[in-house]
């Protein structure tokens, strides 16, 4: 069991590509941390530097109290699970799982116990004699995880392990990996581009963009108080709506002003917003905070409504997504499944102001 500590970690690939830019992160012992971000943001490179598969350009990586920058991967006491499983095709499941232990000269009886235990945990005991080609994608993924488990490493590293599975299996394996984490009580670092995986599995999420860590926090804190526009738009489906607006004063009160709507700035935000008078800001509203049953019941005094035209209606069963336009900007609302409306109708939607956000349009940082 161990903390994994990254201090000022930088990776510059040949050609001066700065893939990872000064990452500082402490993954605590037994924590499940998910690195998430769009393709190319440097998450795999970060993980591979922890694994020892990629040289560190500057900074340090520590596993426990040991700096491992110059320690070869096999001596780092970590196990990695890859997207493509990386199983040996000519070996059986048993041999695949036993291979790493054999290399490390474990006794046959020890190997057998570890393989049987792991197979038991993963529900693959009846597959031990098969070769990888006779397994489904989900079964191969379990074997890849099993091969990591038998090592009893200080930390597990997962690089997009579910990307090759179909949607249903992905959801199932997601919960299995979460359960495995609870059971093994081991530090896990998991890389994905899928924000739903990040939200559902992580103790803490690390959101990355362009090699730079944007925010590190629990899933709900990231959802409720995103650090900037990028994080706000990346975490959450459908994504947060953004309106280009400005702050203006009308009758001595501050308003968030768009061509088609004016929303009064709540009393408690006045101080923080005042410096932005006559400046451009981005108004951010999650789809569930506009027109939803909660917004309609708790929010939306006459000063907090947006009028818009319905462009597309998507019934999801439990709720309905409306795609709307103010005439100048488009947005999405999650409304009650039974709210009656038709395409082309002009409707008025209540905004739950206490859940909305305002971003500095220039720096893209959150103000409220
Ligand atoms: P992610 O895992 O977030 O998709 P990566 O860590 O794979 O991102 O890549 C980060 C950046 O580094 C990208 O711009 C990618 O093109 C670049 N990169 C990755 N591997 C190499 C390499 N071996 N040589 C040069 N550039 C690389």
Tab-separated table of C-alpha atoms in Angstrom, residues 2-349:
chain	number	residue	atom	x	y	z
A	2	UNK	CA	1.403	3.378	-0.889
A	3	UNK	CA	0.880	7.006	-1.752
A	4	UNK	CA	1.912	7.983	-5.262
A	5	UNK	CA	3.361	11.497	-5.389
A	6	UNK	CA	4.067	13.511	-8.525
A	7	UNK	CA	6.071	16.701	-8.013
A	8	UNK	CA	6.525	19.235	-10.833
A	9	UNK	CA	6.386	16.425	-13.371
A	10	UNK	CA	7.063	17.452	-16.958
A	11	UNK	CA	7.213	15.381	-20.130
A	12	UNK	CA	8.632	16.812	-23.308
A	13	UNK	CA	8.619	14.460	-26.281
A	14	UNK	CA	11.117	14.836	-29.126
A	15	UNK	CA	10.070	17.719	-31.347
A	16	UNK	CA	9.503	19.836	-28.231
A	17	UNK	CA	5.979	18.492	-27.605
A	18	UNK	CA	5.150	19.364	-23.993
A	19	UNK	CA	2.751	16.532	-23.238
A	20	UNK	CA	2.695	16.994	-19.453
A	21	UNK	CA	3.236	20.413	-17.947
A	22	UNK	CA	4.256	20.634	-14.308
A	23	UNK	CA	1.859	18.164	-12.738
A	24	UNK	CA	1.646	18.078	-8.936
A	25	UNK	CA	-0.514	15.381	-7.434
A	26	UNK	CA	-0.631	13.199	-4.352
A	27	UNK	CA	-2.650	10.017	-4.787
A	28	UNK	CA	-3.233	8.824	-1.257
A	29	UNK	CA	-2.823	5.272	-0.076
A	30	UNK	CA	-5.903	3.239	-1.113
A	31	UNK	CA	-7.382	6.101	-3.047
A	32	UNK	CA	-9.058	5.674	-6.445
A	33	UNK	CA	-7.982	8.615	-8.575
A	34	UNK	CA	-9.185	9.071	-12.150
A	35	UNK	CA	-7.266	11.200	-14.650
A	36	UNK	CA	-9.744	12.484	-17.211
A	37	UNK	CA	-9.581	14.826	-20.166
A	38	UNK	CA	-9.926	14.899	-23.929
A	39	UNK	CA	-7.661	12.885	-26.203
A	40	UNK	CA	-4.116	14.249	-26.222
A	41	UNK	CA	-4.328	16.052	-22.867
A	42	UNK	CA	-1.414	14.047	-21.431
A	43	UNK	CA	-3.203	11.627	-19.129
A	44	UNK	CA	-1.681	8.428	-20.568
A	45	UNK	CA	1.762	9.978	-20.580
A	46	UNK	CA	1.325	10.886	-16.902
A	47	UNK	CA	0.302	7.327	-16.065
A	48	UNK	CA	3.112	5.846	-18.121
A	49	UNK	CA	5.643	7.970	-16.236
A	50	UNK	CA	4.301	6.537	-12.975
A	51	UNK	CA	4.608	3.052	-14.473
A	52	UNK	CA	8.135	3.716	-15.696
A	53	UNK	CA	7.209	3.184	-19.344
A	54	UNK	CA	8.053	6.764	-20.234
A	55	UNK	CA	11.075	8.737	-19.110
A	56	UNK	CA	10.362	11.791	-16.935
A	57	UNK	CA	11.762	15.011	-18.460
A	58	UNK	CA	11.835	16.803	-15.110
A	59	UNK	CA	10.260	16.522	-11.677
A	60	UNK	CA	9.920	13.449	-9.484
A	61	UNK	CA	7.580	10.490	-9.095
A	62	UNK	CA	7.488	8.805	-5.708
A	63	UNK	CA	5.809	5.522	-4.841
A	64	UNK	CA	5.604	5.348	-1.070
A	65	UNK	CA	8.715	7.092	0.186
A	66	UNK	CA	10.908	6.021	-2.724
A	67	UNK	CA	11.703	8.236	-5.714
A	68	UNK	CA	11.289	5.933	-8.698
A	69	UNK	CA	12.420	8.149	-11.586
A	70	UNK	CA	15.293	5.780	-12.352
A	71	UNK	CA	13.704	2.548	-11.151
A	72	UNK	CA	12.795	0.164	-14.018
A	73	UNK	CA	9.067	-0.671	-14.361
A	74	UNK	CA	9.442	-4.236	-13.074
A	75	UNK	CA	10.939	-2.993	-9.815
A	76	UNK	CA	8.299	-0.340	-9.105
A	77	UNK	CA	5.806	-2.713	-7.515
A	78	UNK	CA	2.906	-1.489	-9.572
A	79	UNK	CA	0.698	-3.331	-12.042
A	80	UNK	CA	-0.812	-1.832	-15.153
A	81	UNK	CA	-3.914	-2.835	-17.089
A	82	UNK	CA	-4.006	-1.688	-20.703
A	83	UNK	CA	-6.815	-0.909	-23.115
A	84	UNK	CA	-5.758	-3.692	-25.492
A	85	UNK	CA	-5.364	-6.188	-22.597
A	86	UNK	CA	-1.872	-7.220	-23.832
A	87	UNK	CA	-2.460	-10.939	-23.210
A	88	UNK	CA	-0.081	-13.552	-24.644
A	89	UNK	CA	-2.125	-15.350	-27.342
A	90	UNK	CA	-0.254	-18.657	-27.123
A	91	UNK	CA	-0.745	-18.994	-23.360
A	92	UNK	CA	-3.824	-20.123	-21.474
A	93	UNK	CA	-5.597	-17.791	-19.075
A	94	UNK	CA	-3.835	-19.547	-16.207
A	95	UNK	CA	-0.435	-19.134	-17.837
A	96	UNK	CA	-1.124	-15.507	-18.668
A	97	UNK	CA	-1.942	-14.790	-15.053
A	98	UNK	CA	0.957	-16.843	-13.714
A	99	UNK	CA	3.567	-15.478	-16.118
A	100	UNK	CA	4.678	-12.414	-14.136
A	101	UNK	CA	4.990	-14.447	-10.953
A	102	UNK	CA	7.040	-17.132	-12.718
A	103	UNK	CA	9.432	-14.478	-13.966
A	104	UNK	CA	9.800	-13.301	-10.405
A	105	UNK	CA	10.607	-16.869	-9.359
A	106	UNK	CA	7.604	-17.404	-7.107
A	107	UNK	CA	7.080	-20.962	-5.877
A	108	UNK	CA	4.615	-23.061	-7.889
A	109	UNK	CA	2.261	-23.503	-4.930
A	110	UNK	CA	2.254	-19.725	-4.267
A	111	UNK	CA	1.545	-19.021	-7.916
A	112	UNK	CA	-1.297	-21.499	-7.965
A	113	UNK	CA	-2.890	-20.014	-4.856
A	114	UNK	CA	-2.661	-16.462	-6.175
A	115	UNK	CA	-4.032	-17.377	-9.619
A	116	UNK	CA	-6.906	-19.393	-8.122
A	117	UNK	CA	-7.750	-16.588	-5.670
A	118	UNK	CA	-7.728	-13.933	-8.396
A	119	UNK	CA	-9.787	-16.139	-10.718
A	120	UNK	CA	-12.255	-16.590	-7.902
A	121	UNK	CA	-12.547	-12.854	-7.248
A	122	UNK	CA	-13.079	-12.156	-10.952
A	123	UNK	CA	-15.396	-15.104	-11.651
A	124	UNK	CA	-13.161	-16.632	-14.332
A	125	UNK	CA	-12.289	-19.983	-12.749
A	126	UNK	CA	-13.913	-21.943	-15.542
A	127	UNK	CA	-11.847	-20.075	-18.141
A	128	UNK	CA	-8.379	-20.898	-16.806
A	129	UNK	CA	-7.587	-23.458	-19.526
A	130	UNK	CA	-8.735	-21.327	-22.440
A	131	UNK	CA	-6.572	-19.223	-24.697
A	132	UNK	CA	-7.381	-15.501	-25.157
A	133	UNK	CA	-8.872	-15.968	-28.620
A	134	UNK	CA	-11.597	-18.163	-27.112
A	135	UNK	CA	-12.686	-15.362	-24.755
A	136	UNK	CA	-15.102	-12.459	-25.155
A	137	UNK	CA	-13.860	-8.887	-24.756
A	138	UNK	CA	-15.170	-8.678	-21.210
A	139	UNK	CA	-13.531	-11.978	-20.248
A	140	UNK	CA	-10.204	-10.847	-21.703
A	141	UNK	CA	-10.470	-7.678	-19.690
A	142	UNK	CA	-11.009	-9.724	-16.518
A	143	UNK	CA	-7.940	-11.816	-17.295
A	144	UNK	CA	-5.906	-8.639	-17.785
A	145	UNK	CA	-7.107	-7.411	-14.407
A	146	UNK	CA	-6.402	-10.846	-12.908
A	147	UNK	CA	-2.844	-10.704	-14.139
A	148	UNK	CA	-2.470	-7.433	-12.259
A	149	UNK	CA	-4.159	-8.708	-9.079
A	150	UNK	CA	-1.912	-11.760	-8.656
A	151	UNK	CA	1.078	-9.487	-8.296
A	152	UNK	CA	-0.422	-7.830	-5.183
A	153	UNK	CA	1.150	-4.540	-6.190
A	154	UNK	CA	1.482	-1.307	-4.217
A	155	UNK	CA	-0.682	0.393	-6.812
A	156	UNK	CA	-2.775	-0.453	-9.856
A	157	UNK	CA	-2.624	1.673	-12.971
A	158	UNK	CA	-5.425	1.442	-15.540
A	159	UNK	CA	-5.072	2.979	-19.000
A	160	UNK	CA	-8.532	3.262	-20.623
A	161	UNK	CA	-9.241	-0.371	-19.706
A	162	UNK	CA	-12.875	-0.363	-20.818
A	163	UNK	CA	-12.609	1.469	-24.125
A	164	UNK	CA	-12.781	-1.662	-26.264
A	165	UNK	CA	-15.959	-2.980	-24.649
A	166	UNK	CA	-19.517	-2.343	-25.778
A	167	UNK	CA	-21.603	0.152	-23.820
A	168	UNK	CA	-23.442	-2.369	-21.644
A	169	UNK	CA	-20.340	-4.306	-20.692
A	170	UNK	CA	-18.528	-1.077	-19.953
A	171	UNK	CA	-21.129	-0.154	-17.362
A	172	UNK	CA	-20.891	-3.637	-15.825
A	173	UNK	CA	-17.077	-3.649	-15.697
A	174	UNK	CA	-17.148	-0.165	-14.221
A	175	UNK	CA	-18.982	-1.416	-11.155
A	176	UNK	CA	-16.776	-4.515	-11.018
A	177	UNK	CA	-13.620	-2.423	-10.901
A	178	UNK	CA	-15.171	-0.229	-8.202
A	179	UNK	CA	-16.004	-3.333	-6.157
A	180	UNK	CA	-12.505	-4.649	-6.717
A	181	UNK	CA	-11.098	-1.433	-5.339
A	182	UNK	CA	-13.227	-1.755	-2.222
A	183	UNK	CA	-12.156	-5.358	-1.801
A	184	UNK	CA	-8.420	-5.005	-2.473
A	185	UNK	CA	-8.003	-1.675	-0.681
A	186	UNK	CA	-5.150	-0.694	-2.985
A	187	UNK	CA	-4.177	2.626	-4.531
A	188	UNK	CA	-5.582	2.861	-8.050
A	189	UNK	CA	-4.888	5.413	-10.764
A	190	UNK	CA	-7.227	5.177	-13.701
A	191	UNK	CA	-7.065	7.025	-17.021
A	192	UNK	CA	-10.127	7.639	-19.168
A	193	UNK	CA	-11.528	10.192	-21.607
A	194	UNK	CA	-15.026	9.260	-20.416
A	195	UNK	CA	-16.283	11.710	-17.828
A	196	UNK	CA	-19.061	9.331	-16.756
A	197	UNK	CA	-16.446	6.726	-15.790
A	198	UNK	CA	-14.588	9.428	-13.894
A	199	UNK	CA	-17.702	10.609	-12.055
A	200	UNK	CA	-18.918	7.142	-11.136
A	201	UNK	CA	-15.654	5.474	-10.114
A	202	UNK	CA	-13.344	8.085	-8.629
A	203	UNK	CA	-12.713	9.076	-5.044
A	204	UNK	CA	-11.091	12.097	-6.639
A	205	UNK	CA	-10.957	13.261	-10.239
A	206	UNK	CA	-8.023	15.002	-11.901
A	207	UNK	CA	-9.218	16.973	-14.925
A	208	UNK	CA	-6.458	17.646	-17.480
A	209	UNK	CA	-6.226	19.810	-20.583
A	210	UNK	CA	-3.170	20.472	-22.752
A	211	UNK	CA	-0.875	18.713	-20.288
A	212	UNK	CA	-2.021	20.921	-17.412
A	213	UNK	CA	-4.087	19.848	-14.403
A	214	UNK	CA	-7.225	22.012	-14.344
A	215	UNK	CA	-8.788	20.790	-11.112
A	216	UNK	CA	-8.448	17.992	-8.554
A	217	UNK	CA	-11.421	17.232	-6.345
A	218	UNK	CA	-14.204	14.786	-5.536
A	219	UNK	CA	-16.684	14.107	-8.349
A	220	UNK	CA	-19.473	16.124	-6.750
A	221	UNK	CA	-17.277	19.090	-5.868
A	222	UNK	CA	-16.056	19.198	-9.455
A	223	UNK	CA	-19.624	19.032	-10.717
A	224	UNK	CA	-20.938	21.676	-8.315
A	225	UNK	CA	-17.976	24.056	-8.299
A	226	UNK	CA	-15.943	23.632	-11.465
A	227	UNK	CA	-12.783	25.748	-11.536
A	228	UNK	CA	-13.207	27.112	-15.033
A	229	UNK	CA	-15.131	26.971	-18.283
A	230	UNK	CA	-13.263	23.944	-19.555
A	231	UNK	CA	-14.034	21.783	-16.506
A	232	UNK	CA	-17.659	22.993	-16.483
A	233	UNK	CA	-18.154	21.954	-20.072
A	234	UNK	CA	-16.268	18.678	-19.818
A	235	UNK	CA	-17.942	17.192	-16.740
A	236	UNK	CA	-21.683	16.520	-17.040
A	237	UNK	CA	-24.024	15.182	-19.751
A	238	UNK	CA	-25.709	16.903	-21.396
A	239	UNK	CA	-23.044	19.531	-20.810
A	240	UNK	CA	-23.484	22.839	-19.027
A	241	UNK	CA	-25.080	25.554	-21.168
A	242	UNK	CA	-22.984	28.651	-21.722
A	243	UNK	CA	-24.479	32.028	-22.614
A	244	UNK	CA	-22.377	34.950	-23.775
A	245	UNK	CA	-23.600	37.806	-21.616
A	246	UNK	CA	-22.446	40.985	-19.916
A	247	UNK	CA	-23.038	42.524	-16.530
A	248	UNK	CA	-25.025	45.763	-16.596
A	249	UNK	CA	-26.744	48.074	-14.142
A	250	UNK	CA	-30.444	48.851	-14.444
A	251	UNK	CA	-32.173	51.021	-11.798
A	252	UNK	CA	-29.180	50.613	-9.551
A	253	UNK	CA	-29.319	46.809	-9.649
A	254	UNK	CA	-26.886	44.456	-11.412
A	255	UNK	CA	-28.171	42.189	-14.179
A	256	UNK	CA	-26.777	39.409	-16.357
A	257	UNK	CA	-27.741	40.691	-19.783
A	258	UNK	CA	-28.133	38.903	-23.087
A	259	UNK	CA	-29.885	40.296	-26.167
A	260	UNK	CA	-32.996	38.303	-25.325
A	261	UNK	CA	-32.994	38.116	-21.518
A	262	UNK	CA	-32.046	39.954	-18.340
A	263	UNK	CA	-31.523	38.079	-15.073
A	264	UNK	CA	-31.167	39.976	-11.824
A	265	UNK	CA	-27.906	39.201	-10.011
A	266	UNK	CA	-28.793	37.632	-6.649
A	267	UNK	CA	-28.085	39.816	-3.628
A	268	UNK	CA	-25.335	37.576	-2.250
A	269	UNK	CA	-23.323	37.716	-5.485
A	270	UNK	CA	-23.340	41.503	-5.778
A	271	UNK	CA	-19.943	42.090	-4.259
A	272	UNK	CA	-18.161	39.485	-6.386
A	273	UNK	CA	-19.907	40.582	-9.577
A	274	UNK	CA	-19.623	44.372	-9.137
A	275	UNK	CA	-16.104	44.591	-10.663
A	276	UNK	CA	-17.515	43.042	-13.854
A	277	UNK	CA	-20.018	45.836	-14.556
A	278	UNK	CA	-20.043	46.522	-18.309
A	279	UNK	CA	-17.747	43.549	-18.899
A	280	UNK	CA	-18.327	40.354	-20.835
A	281	UNK	CA	-19.011	37.270	-18.728
A	282	UNK	CA	-20.142	33.741	-19.510
A	283	UNK	CA	-23.306	32.626	-17.756
A	284	UNK	CA	-23.307	28.869	-17.122
A	285	UNK	CA	-26.450	26.851	-16.396
A	286	UNK	CA	-26.661	23.089	-16.208
A	287	UNK	CA	-29.612	21.606	-18.133
A	288	UNK	CA	-31.214	20.465	-14.864
A	289	UNK	CA	-31.180	24.005	-13.480
A	290	UNK	CA	-33.338	25.569	-16.175
A	291	UNK	CA	-36.908	24.507	-16.843
A	292	UNK	CA	-36.579	21.367	-14.701
A	293	UNK	CA	-39.239	20.548	-12.108
A	294	UNK	CA	-36.867	21.773	-9.364
A	295	UNK	CA	-36.074	25.017	-11.187
A	296	UNK	CA	-39.758	25.620	-11.903
A	297	UNK	CA	-40.740	25.085	-8.268
A	298	UNK	CA	-37.790	26.713	-6.440
A	299	UNK	CA	-36.422	29.217	-8.926
A	300	UNK	CA	-37.773	31.500	-11.545
A	301	UNK	CA	-39.243	34.600	-10.038
A	302	UNK	CA	-40.127	36.962	-12.885
A	303	UNK	CA	-36.571	38.249	-12.686
A	304	UNK	CA	-35.125	34.811	-13.369
A	305	UNK	CA	-36.726	33.470	-16.513
A	306	UNK	CA	-35.468	32.836	-20.019
A	307	UNK	CA	-37.792	32.706	-23.023
A	308	UNK	CA	-36.847	30.379	-25.824
A	309	UNK	CA	-38.145	28.460	-28.811
A	310	UNK	CA	-38.305	24.669	-28.742
A	311	UNK	CA	-36.221	23.223	-31.581
A	312	UNK	CA	-35.960	19.503	-30.750
A	313	UNK	CA	-37.721	17.331	-28.162
A	314	UNK	CA	-35.954	14.187	-26.908
A	315	UNK	CA	-38.053	12.099	-24.526
A	316	UNK	CA	-35.744	9.926	-22.376
A	317	UNK	CA	-38.534	8.295	-20.365
A	318	UNK	CA	-37.775	9.592	-16.884
A	319	UNK	CA	-37.204	13.105	-18.234
A	320	UNK	CA	-37.193	14.963	-21.519
A	321	UNK	CA	-34.346	16.923	-23.079
A	322	UNK	CA	-35.429	20.075	-24.851
A	323	UNK	CA	-33.077	21.698	-27.330
A	324	UNK	CA	-33.941	25.379	-27.348
A	325	UNK	CA	-32.876	28.682	-28.838
A	326	UNK	CA	-33.135	32.175	-27.409
A	327	UNK	CA	-32.843	33.442	-30.962
A	328	UNK	CA	-29.187	34.239	-30.429
A	329	UNK	CA	-27.932	31.197	-28.481
A	330	UNK	CA	-28.831	27.516	-28.202
A	331	UNK	CA	-29.120	25.522	-25.004
A	332	UNK	CA	-30.492	22.304	-23.482
A	333	UNK	CA	-33.002	21.866	-20.684
A	334	UNK	CA	-33.959	18.702	-18.776
A	335	UNK	CA	-37.662	19.090	-18.211
A	336	UNK	CA	-40.355	16.935	-16.660
A	337	UNK	CA	-41.155	14.002	-18.962
A	338	UNK	CA	-44.793	15.058	-19.031
A	339	UNK	CA	-44.283	18.750	-19.724
A	340	UNK	CA	-46.410	19.413	-22.785
A	341	UNK	CA	-44.751	21.316	-25.596
A	342	UNK	CA	-44.277	21.142	-29.345
A	343	UNK	CA	-41.455	22.031	-31.707
A	344	UNK	CA	-41.635	25.702	-32.606
A	345	UNK	CA	-43.393	26.755	-29.398
A	346	UNK	CA	-42.073	29.751	-27.463
A	347	UNK	CA	-41.805	28.805	-23.811
A	348	UNK	CA	-40.636	30.446	-20.615
A	349	UNK	CA	-38.162	28.541	-18.456
